[in-house]
Short mmCIF file of C-alpha atoms in Angstrom, two decimals:
data_model
loop_
_atom_site.label_atom_id
_atom_site.label_comp_id
_atom_site.label_asym_id
_atom_site.label_seq_id
_atom_site.Cartn_x
_atom_site.Cartn_y
_atom_site.Cartn_z
CA UNK M 16 -20.54 -37.27 20.17
CA UNK M 17 -20.41 -33.86 20.97
CA UNK M 18 -16.29 -33.74 20.29
CA UNK M 19 -17.14 -35.09 16.86
CA UNK M 20 -19.62 -32.48 16.47
CA UNK M 21 -17.08 -29.76 16.88
CA UNK M 22 -13.68 -31.52 14.75
CA UNK M 23 -16.86 -31.32 12.15
CA UNK M 24 -17.83 -27.76 13.02
CA UNK M 25 -14.31 -27.08 12.68
CA UNK M 26 -13.60 -29.49 9.24
CA UNK M 27 -16.43 -27.22 7.98
CA UNK M 28 -15.57 -24.05 8.94
CA UNK M 29 -11.80 -24.68 7.06
CA UNK M 30 -13.69 -26.10 4.49
CA UNK M 31 -15.24 -22.92 3.92
CA UNK M 32 -11.76 -21.33 4.11
CA UNK M 33 -10.17 -23.01 1.78
CA UNK M 34 -13.31 -22.25 -0.98
CA UNK M 35 -12.63 -18.81 0.27
CA UNK M 36 -8.87 -18.42 -0.48
CA UNK M 37 -9.08 -19.80 -3.86
CA UNK M 38 -12.05 -18.34 -4.72
CA UNK M 39 -10.08 -15.20 -4.06
CA UNK M 40 -6.89 -16.31 -6.45
CA UNK M 41 -6.64 -14.35 -9.48
CA UNK M 42 -9.12 -11.87 -8.72
CA UNK M 43 -6.36 -8.17 -8.63
CA UNK M 44 -6.37 -9.56 -12.35
CA UNK M 45 -10.03 -9.08 -12.95
CA UNK M 46 -9.74 -5.66 -10.76
CA UNK M 47 -6.59 -4.61 -12.92
CA UNK M 48 -8.14 -1.47 -14.92
CA UNK M 49 -8.38 -1.80 -18.59
CA UNK M 50 -6.98 1.12 -21.04
CA UNK M 51 -9.45 1.78 -23.87
CA UNK M 52 -7.44 1.10 -26.70
CA UNK M 53 -4.30 0.22 -25.12
CA UNK M 54 -2.02 -2.39 -25.91
CA UNK M 55 0.32 -3.79 -23.28
CA UNK M 56 3.00 -5.34 -25.00
CA UNK M 57 3.38 -2.20 -27.02
CA UNK M 58 3.07 0.26 -23.93
CA UNK M 59 6.05 -1.89 -22.72
CA UNK M 60 8.28 -1.14 -26.01
CA UNK M 61 7.37 2.01 -25.94
CA UNK M 62 8.59 2.89 -22.28
CA UNK M 63 11.91 2.12 -24.13
CA UNK M 64 11.43 4.02 -26.81
CA UNK M 65 10.60 7.09 -24.63
CA UNK M 66 13.66 6.10 -22.05
CA UNK M 67 10.83 5.76 -18.85
CA UNK M 68 13.46 3.32 -17.81
CA UNK M 69 16.81 6.61 -17.46
CA UNK M 70 14.30 7.72 -14.27
CA UNK M 71 12.03 4.95 -13.19
CA UNK M 72 12.69 1.42 -12.30
CA UNK M 73 10.01 -1.18 -14.52
CA UNK M 74 10.09 -4.61 -14.31
CA UNK M 75 9.90 -5.92 -17.87
CA UNK M 76 11.24 -3.17 -20.01
CA UNK M 77 15.01 -3.27 -20.36
CA UNK M 78 18.00 -1.32 -19.12
CA UNK M 79 15.02 0.46 -16.31
CA UNK M 80 16.45 0.85 -13.80
CA UNK M 81 16.22 4.25 -12.84
CA UNK M 82 16.52 5.79 -9.44
CA UNK M 83 15.38 9.57 -10.11
CA UNK M 84 11.93 8.63 -10.09
CA UNK M 85 10.02 5.60 -8.11
CA UNK M 86 9.69 2.74 -8.98
CA UNK M 87 6.80 1.61 -11.45
CA UNK M 88 7.09 -2.04 -9.89
CA UNK M 89 3.40 -3.46 -8.60
CA UNK M 90 2.26 0.29 -9.82
CA UNK M 91 -1.61 -1.71 -11.38
CA UNK M 92 -2.23 -1.96 -7.43
CA UNK M 93 -1.81 1.80 -6.56
CA UNK M 94 -4.26 3.59 -5.59
CA UNK M 95 -2.92 7.26 -6.73
CA UNK M 96 -0.82 8.85 -9.66
CA UNK M 97 1.91 10.50 -7.79
CA UNK M 98 0.57 9.94 -4.81
CA UNK M 99 -2.15 12.77 -5.80
CA UNK M 100 -4.48 11.73 -8.51
CA UNK M 101 -7.00 8.71 -8.57
CA UNK M 102 -5.74 5.88 -10.57
CA UNK M 103 -7.80 5.74 -13.31
CA UNK M 104 -7.54 5.28 -17.00
CA UNK M 105 -8.23 8.31 -17.96
CA UNK M 106 -6.30 10.30 -15.28
CA UNK M 107 -3.35 8.23 -15.94
CA UNK M 108 -3.37 8.42 -19.70
CA UNK M 109 -3.74 12.70 -19.15
CA UNK M 110 -0.53 12.24 -16.56
CA UNK M 111 1.26 10.69 -18.90
CA UNK M 112 1.00 13.15 -22.12
CA UNK M 113 1.28 16.19 -19.54
CA UNK M 114 2.41 15.37 -15.17
CA UNK M 115 2.48 19.28 -14.75
CA UNK M 116 -0.66 20.03 -16.29
CA UNK M 117 -2.03 17.69 -12.97
CA UNK M 118 0.29 18.07 -10.57
CA UNK M 119 1.99 22.03 -10.67
CA UNK M 120 5.45 21.50 -9.05
CA UNK M 121 5.84 17.65 -10.02
CA UNK M 122 9.60 16.58 -10.98
CA UNK M 123 7.99 14.44 -14.09
CA UNK M 124 8.81 16.20 -16.96
CA UNK M 125 6.49 16.89 -20.18
CA UNK M 126 8.15 13.47 -22.50
CA UNK M 127 6.54 13.99 -25.72
CA UNK M 128 4.13 11.45 -25.33
CA UNK M 129 1.30 11.39 -27.80
CA UNK M 130 -2.04 10.19 -26.56
CA UNK M 131 -2.37 7.10 -28.13
CA UNK M 132 1.18 6.35 -27.02
CA UNK M 133 0.16 7.14 -23.16
CA UNK M 134 -2.98 5.12 -23.43
CA UNK M 135 -0.70 1.52 -24.53
CA UNK M 136 1.95 2.88 -21.80
CA UNK M 137 -1.20 3.14 -19.33
CA UNK M 138 -2.00 -0.32 -20.22
CA UNK M 139 1.12 -1.92 -19.71
CA UNK M 140 1.76 0.18 -16.89
CA UNK M 141 -1.52 -1.54 -15.29
CA UNK M 142 -0.23 -5.10 -15.74
CA UNK M 143 2.61 -4.89 -13.42
CA UNK M 144 0.80 -6.52 -9.85
#
């Protein structure tokens, strides 16, 4: 009898663990920051237009295999922008518009991206998870 009770407890723990893992599925999508006024599809096109791929590898952007800057793969999971700034939508938009204003001495140049276009690009970057 004791053995059957132990097996039942093990089964219950296993079931609880499976339910917990299933509940966690898709949570990364829920945690992805939302950029007010940002359209991720438009942002992907803008990254091609501004030639971000000349320096960065960017999944989903044609001919974006640059190696001069960091790969933007999984950018949406990163905690920091440029390794220094908390990765929050408003900061990311500001970074895309004028990187040296936020991190003096950065190798990332001002590319002439408008604030509106930066919102779309930021929305696209957060989809890279």
